């Protein structure tokens, strides 16, 4: 019988999450400290950050929230605190709760990341990527290609400001550039990494936020996408996506992400 992820508990589906450190910031944490967590990778790979007010859960922050904050605050975006950007949360999910509770929140908010409590204390986090291990372990042999989504592409001469606007408008983290018929991608993490660099901060300080309109996104590190075949299974695709350097896969002219595998599958 094929496993149904929603029916099992969070701790059963992702037992490894309680064995890694909880990455969190305080509500008063400076934006520089907060953004660095979400920009650095693959040394530190996180899909979101927990925000605490003392020992109490206050909210969560993801890359999309930072993108929207950057666009609204412009060159003054680093002057804010974590509390100014976070999505507020009333409570974490308990590790003993069914995975369907997490899926409900993921679906409603389109943000696949939640703080997890163990015996009432926030001690871990769950992201959509954490569930890829379950698909690999159970060797789900359904074909992955029907789960792929339409591509959202940008022009090869698009600017960093163009890229930020598309990410915010379409609520996506991976942008696709086509070069000689091949898909290349860049994600919010790479753009954040650039914006936090000395060069970018000097440019914005001297020329203002609009200077990002003059910097082509392809001047950053873009990555060639990995193509799967019609016969690639869900389990095989999940194993490829577990590599932190592979946030998405491609099937012909479509894209396949961890969200597609877990939420659509």
CSV table of C-alpha atoms in Angstrom, one decimal:
chain,number,residue,atom,x,y,z
A,1,UNK,CA,0.0,0.0,0.0
A,2,UNK,CA,1.4,3.4,-0.9
A,3,UNK,CA,2.2,5.7,2.0
A,4,UNK,CA,-0.1,8.7,2.6
A,5,UNK,CA,2.0,11.5,4.1
A,6,UNK,CA,-0.9,13.5,5.6
A,7,UNK,CA,-2.0,10.6,7.8
A,8,UNK,CA,1.3,10.2,9.7
A,9,UNK,CA,2.6,12.5,12.5
A,10,UNK,CA,5.2,15.2,11.9
A,11,UNK,CA,7.8,13.4,14.0
A,12,UNK,CA,7.3,10.2,12.1
A,13,UNK,CA,7.5,11.9,8.7
A,14,UNK,CA,10.6,14.0,9.6
A,15,UNK,CA,12.4,12.5,12.7
A,16,UNK,CA,15.6,14.3,11.8
A,17,UNK,CA,14.3,17.8,12.4
A,18,UNK,CA,14.7,17.4,16.2
A,19,UNK,CA,18.4,16.5,15.8
A,20,UNK,CA,19.5,19.8,14.3
A,21,UNK,CA,19.9,23.2,15.9
A,22,UNK,CA,16.9,25.6,15.9
A,23,UNK,CA,17.8,28.7,13.9
A,24,UNK,CA,16.0,31.7,15.3
A,25,UNK,CA,16.2,35.4,15.8
A,26,UNK,CA,14.7,37.8,18.3
A,27,UNK,CA,11.9,40.2,17.4
A,28,UNK,CA,14.4,43.0,18.0
A,29,UNK,CA,17.2,41.5,15.8
A,30,UNK,CA,18.7,43.7,13.2
A,31,UNK,CA,17.7,43.1,9.6
A,32,UNK,CA,21.3,42.4,8.7
A,33,UNK,CA,21.5,39.5,11.1
A,34,UNK,CA,18.2,38.2,10.0
A,35,UNK,CA,18.8,38.4,6.2
A,36,UNK,CA,22.2,36.7,6.4
A,37,UNK,CA,20.6,33.5,7.6
A,38,UNK,CA,18.4,33.4,4.5
A,39,UNK,CA,21.1,34.4,2.1
A,40,UNK,CA,24.0,32.1,3.0
A,41,UNK,CA,24.0,28.6,1.4
A,42,UNK,CA,24.7,25.8,1.1
A,43,UNK,CA,26.8,26.2,4.3
A,44,UNK,CA,23.6,27.1,6.2
A,45,UNK,CA,20.5,26.2,4.4
A,46,UNK,CA,17.2,27.3,5.8
A,47,UNK,CA,13.8,27.9,4.2
A,48,UNK,CA,12.7,30.2,6.9
A,49,UNK,CA,13.5,31.7,10.3
A,50,UNK,CA,11.7,31.4,13.6
A,51,UNK,CA,11.2,34.7,15.4
A,52,UNK,CA,11.0,34.6,19.2
A,53,UNK,CA,10.0,37.2,21.7
A,54,UNK,CA,12.0,36.0,24.7
A,55,UNK,CA,11.0,32.3,25.0
A,56,UNK,CA,7.6,32.8,23.2
A,57,UNK,CA,7.0,32.3,19.5
A,58,UNK,CA,6.3,35.5,17.7
A,59,UNK,CA,6.4,34.6,14.0
A,60,UNK,CA,8.4,33.4,11.0
A,61,UNK,CA,10.3,35.0,8.2
A,62,UNK,CA,10.9,33.6,4.7
A,63,UNK,CA,12.7,34.8,1.6
A,64,UNK,CA,9.5,36.1,-0.1
A,65,UNK,CA,8.8,38.4,2.9
A,66,UNK,CA,12.3,39.8,2.7
A,67,UNK,CA,11.9,40.4,-1.1
A,68,UNK,CA,8.7,42.4,-0.4
A,69,UNK,CA,10.3,44.3,2.4
A,70,UNK,CA,13.3,45.2,0.2
A,71,UNK,CA,11.0,46.5,-2.5
A,72,UNK,CA,9.0,48.6,-0.1
A,73,UNK,CA,11.9,50.0,2.0
A,74,UNK,CA,14.4,50.3,-0.9
A,75,UNK,CA,17.9,51.4,0.2
A,76,UNK,CA,16.8,51.7,3.8
A,77,UNK,CA,15.8,48.0,4.0
A,78,UNK,CA,18.5,47.1,6.5
A,79,UNK,CA,17.3,49.7,9.0
A,80,UNK,CA,14.4,47.5,10.1
A,81,UNK,CA,14.0,44.8,12.7
A,82,UNK,CA,12.8,41.2,12.5
A,83,UNK,CA,9.4,42.1,14.0
A,84,UNK,CA,8.8,44.5,11.0
A,85,UNK,CA,9.0,41.7,8.5
A,86,UNK,CA,7.8,38.6,10.2
A,87,UNK,CA,4.5,36.8,9.6
A,88,UNK,CA,2.9,36.6,13.1
A,89,UNK,CA,2.0,33.2,14.5
A,90,UNK,CA,-0.2,32.4,17.4
A,91,UNK,CA,1.3,28.9,18.1
A,92,UNK,CA,3.7,26.4,16.7
A,93,UNK,CA,2.7,22.9,15.5
A,94,UNK,CA,3.3,20.0,17.9
A,95,UNK,CA,5.6,17.3,16.6
A,96,UNK,CA,2.8,14.7,17.5
A,97,UNK,CA,0.2,16.5,15.3
A,98,UNK,CA,-0.6,14.9,11.9
A,99,UNK,CA,1.2,16.1,8.9
A,100,UNK,CA,-2.1,17.2,7.5
A,101,UNK,CA,-2.0,20.1,10.0
A,102,UNK,CA,1.2,21.4,8.4
A,103,UNK,CA,-0.2,20.9,4.9
A,104,UNK,CA,-3.2,23.0,5.7
A,105,UNK,CA,-1.0,25.9,6.9
A,106,UNK,CA,1.4,25.5,3.9
A,107,UNK,CA,-1.6,25.6,1.5
A,108,UNK,CA,-3.3,28.5,3.1
A,109,UNK,CA,-0.2,30.7,3.4
A,110,UNK,CA,1.8,29.4,0.4
A,111,UNK,CA,4.7,29.4,2.8
A,112,UNK,CA,6.0,25.9,3.4
A,113,UNK,CA,7.8,26.4,6.7
A,114,UNK,CA,6.5,26.1,10.3
A,115,UNK,CA,8.0,26.2,13.8
A,116,UNK,CA,7.6,22.8,15.6
A,117,UNK,CA,7.2,22.4,19.3
A,118,UNK,CA,8.2,19.3,21.4
A,119,UNK,CA,6.1,19.1,24.6
A,120,UNK,CA,5.1,22.7,24.2
A,121,UNK,CA,8.6,24.2,23.6
A,122,UNK,CA,9.6,25.5,20.2
A,123,UNK,CA,12.5,23.2,19.4
A,124,UNK,CA,12.6,22.6,15.6
A,125,UNK,CA,11.3,23.6,12.2
A,126,UNK,CA,9.5,21.8,9.4
A,127,UNK,CA,9.9,22.8,5.7
A,128,UNK,CA,8.6,21.2,2.6
A,129,UNK,CA,12.2,20.0,1.8
A,130,UNK,CA,12.2,18.0,5.1
A,131,UNK,CA,9.6,15.7,3.6
A,132,UNK,CA,11.6,14.7,0.6
A,133,UNK,CA,13.4,12.1,2.7
A,134,UNK,CA,10.1,10.3,3.2
A,135,UNK,CA,9.6,10.1,-0.5
A,136,UNK,CA,13.1,8.7,-1.0
A,137,UNK,CA,12.8,6.2,1.9
A,138,UNK,CA,9.5,4.8,0.6
A,139,UNK,CA,10.7,4.8,-3.0
A,140,UNK,CA,7.4,6.3,-4.4
A,141,UNK,CA,7.3,5.0,-7.9
A,142,UNK,CA,4.7,7.3,-9.4
A,143,UNK,CA,6.0,9.3,-12.3
A,144,UNK,CA,7.1,12.8,-11.3
A,145,UNK,CA,6.5,14.6,-14.7
A,146,UNK,CA,2.7,15.0,-14.3
A,147,UNK,CA,3.4,17.1,-11.1
A,148,UNK,CA,5.5,19.7,-12.9
A,149,UNK,CA,4.3,23.3,-13.2
A,150,UNK,CA,4.4,25.9,-16.0
A,151,UNK,CA,7.6,27.9,-16.2
A,152,UNK,CA,7.8,31.6,-15.3
A,153,UNK,CA,10.7,33.0,-17.2
A,154,UNK,CA,12.5,36.4,-17.3
A,155,UNK,CA,14.5,37.9,-20.2
A,156,UNK,CA,18.2,37.3,-20.1
A,157,UNK,CA,18.8,41.1,-20.0
A,158,UNK,CA,16.4,41.5,-17.0
A,159,UNK,CA,17.8,43.5,-14.1
A,160,UNK,CA,18.0,42.6,-10.4
A,161,UNK,CA,15.2,45.0,-9.7
A,162,UNK,CA,13.1,43.3,-12.4
A,163,UNK,CA,13.8,39.9,-10.8
A,164,UNK,CA,12.7,41.2,-7.4
A,165,UNK,CA,9.5,42.5,-8.8
A,166,UNK,CA,8.6,39.3,-10.6
A,167,UNK,CA,9.4,37.2,-7.4
A,168,UNK,CA,7.1,39.4,-5.3
A,169,UNK,CA,4.3,39.6,-7.9
A,170,UNK,CA,4.3,35.8,-8.7
A,171,UNK,CA,5.2,34.7,-5.2
A,172,UNK,CA,8.0,32.5,-6.4
A,173,UNK,CA,11.6,31.9,-5.3
A,174,UNK,CA,13.2,30.5,-8.5
A,175,UNK,CA,13.5,32.6,-11.6
A,176,UNK,CA,14.2,31.0,-15.0
A,177,UNK,CA,16.4,32.4,-17.7
A,178,UNK,CA,16.5,30.8,-21.1
A,179,UNK,CA,19.8,30.7,-22.9
A,180,UNK,CA,20.1,28.9,-26.2
A,181,UNK,CA,17.1,26.8,-25.4
A,182,UNK,CA,18.4,25.7,-22.0
A,183,UNK,CA,16.9,26.6,-18.6
A,184,UNK,CA,19.1,28.4,-16.1
A,185,UNK,CA,17.8,29.5,-12.7
A,186,UNK,CA,18.6,32.0,-10.0
A,187,UNK,CA,16.8,32.1,-6.6
A,188,UNK,CA,16.0,34.6,-3.9
A,189,UNK,CA,19.0,33.3,-1.9
A,190,UNK,CA,21.5,34.4,-4.5
A,191,UNK,CA,19.9,37.8,-4.9
A,192,UNK,CA,19.9,38.4,-1.1
A,193,UNK,CA,23.5,37.3,-1.0
A,194,UNK,CA,24.3,40.0,-3.6
A,195,UNK,CA,22.3,42.7,-1.9
A,196,UNK,CA,24.1,42.1,1.4
A,197,UNK,CA,27.5,42.3,-0.3
A,198,UNK,CA,29.8,45.3,0.1
A,199,UNK,CA,29.5,46.1,-3.6
A,200,UNK,CA,25.7,46.3,-3.7
A,201,UNK,CA,25.5,48.3,-0.5
A,202,UNK,CA,28.0,50.8,-1.9
A,203,UNK,CA,26.1,51.1,-5.1
A,204,UNK,CA,22.8,51.8,-3.3
A,205,UNK,CA,24.4,54.2,-0.9
A,206,UNK,CA,25.9,56.2,-3.8
A,207,UNK,CA,23.2,55.9,-6.5
A,208,UNK,CA,20.0,54.9,-4.7
A,209,UNK,CA,17.9,51.8,-5.0
A,210,UNK,CA,17.1,52.4,-8.6
A,211,UNK,CA,20.7,51.5,-9.4
A,212,UNK,CA,19.6,47.9,-9.3
A,213,UNK,CA,17.7,48.5,-12.5
A,214,UNK,CA,21.1,48.8,-14.2
A,215,UNK,CA,22.6,45.5,-12.9
A,216,UNK,CA,21.7,42.5,-15.1
A,217,UNK,CA,20.6,39.5,-13.1
A,218,UNK,CA,22.7,37.2,-15.2
A,219,UNK,CA,25.8,39.0,-13.9
A,220,UNK,CA,25.1,37.0,-10.7
A,221,UNK,CA,25.7,33.3,-10.4
A,222,UNK,CA,23.1,31.5,-12.5
A,223,UNK,CA,22.9,27.7,-12.5
A,224,UNK,CA,22.1,25.4,-15.3
A,225,UNK,CA,19.0,23.3,-14.6
A,226,UNK,CA,18.8,19.5,-14.3
A,227,UNK,CA,16.4,17.8,-16.7
A,228,UNK,CA,14.4,14.7,-15.7
A,229,UNK,CA,12.8,12.3,-18.1
A,230,UNK,CA,9.2,11.0,-18.5
A,231,UNK,CA,10.2,7.9,-16.5
A,232,UNK,CA,11.7,9.7,-13.5
A,233,UNK,CA,9.8,8.6,-10.4
A,234,UNK,CA,8.7,10.8,-7.5
A,235,UNK,CA,11.3,9.1,-5.3
A,236,UNK,CA,14.1,9.7,-7.8
A,237,UNK,CA,13.1,13.3,-8.2
A,238,UNK,CA,13.0,13.8,-4.4
A,239,UNK,CA,16.5,12.4,-4.1
A,240,UNK,CA,17.8,14.9,-6.7
A,241,UNK,CA,16.0,17.8,-4.9
A,242,UNK,CA,17.5,16.8,-1.5
A,243,UNK,CA,20.8,18.4,-2.8
A,244,UNK,CA,20.7,22.0,-1.4
A,245,UNK,CA,22.2,23.2,-4.7
A,246,UNK,CA,19.2,21.8,-6.6
A,247,UNK,CA,16.1,23.8,-5.6
A,248,UNK,CA,14.2,22.8,-8.8
A,249,UNK,CA,14.2,20.3,-11.7
A,250,UNK,CA,12.9,20.6,-15.2
A,251,UNK,CA,10.8,18.4,-17.4
A,252,UNK,CA,10.8,19.6,-20.9
A,253,UNK,CA,9.5,23.2,-20.7
A,254,UNK,CA,8.1,22.8,-17.2
A,255,UNK,CA,9.5,23.1,-13.6
A,256,UNK,CA,9.4,20.6,-10.7
A,257,UNK,CA,10.0,21.9,-7.2
A,258,UNK,CA,9.7,20.3,-3.7
A,259,UNK,CA,6.3,22.0,-3.4
A,260,UNK,CA,5.1,20.2,-6.6
A,261,UNK,CA,6.2,16.8,-5.3
A,262,UNK,CA,4.8,17.1,-1.9
A,263,UNK,CA,1.7,19.4,-2.1
A,264,UNK,CA,0.5,18.3,-5.6
A,265,UNK,CA,1.5,14.7,-5.2
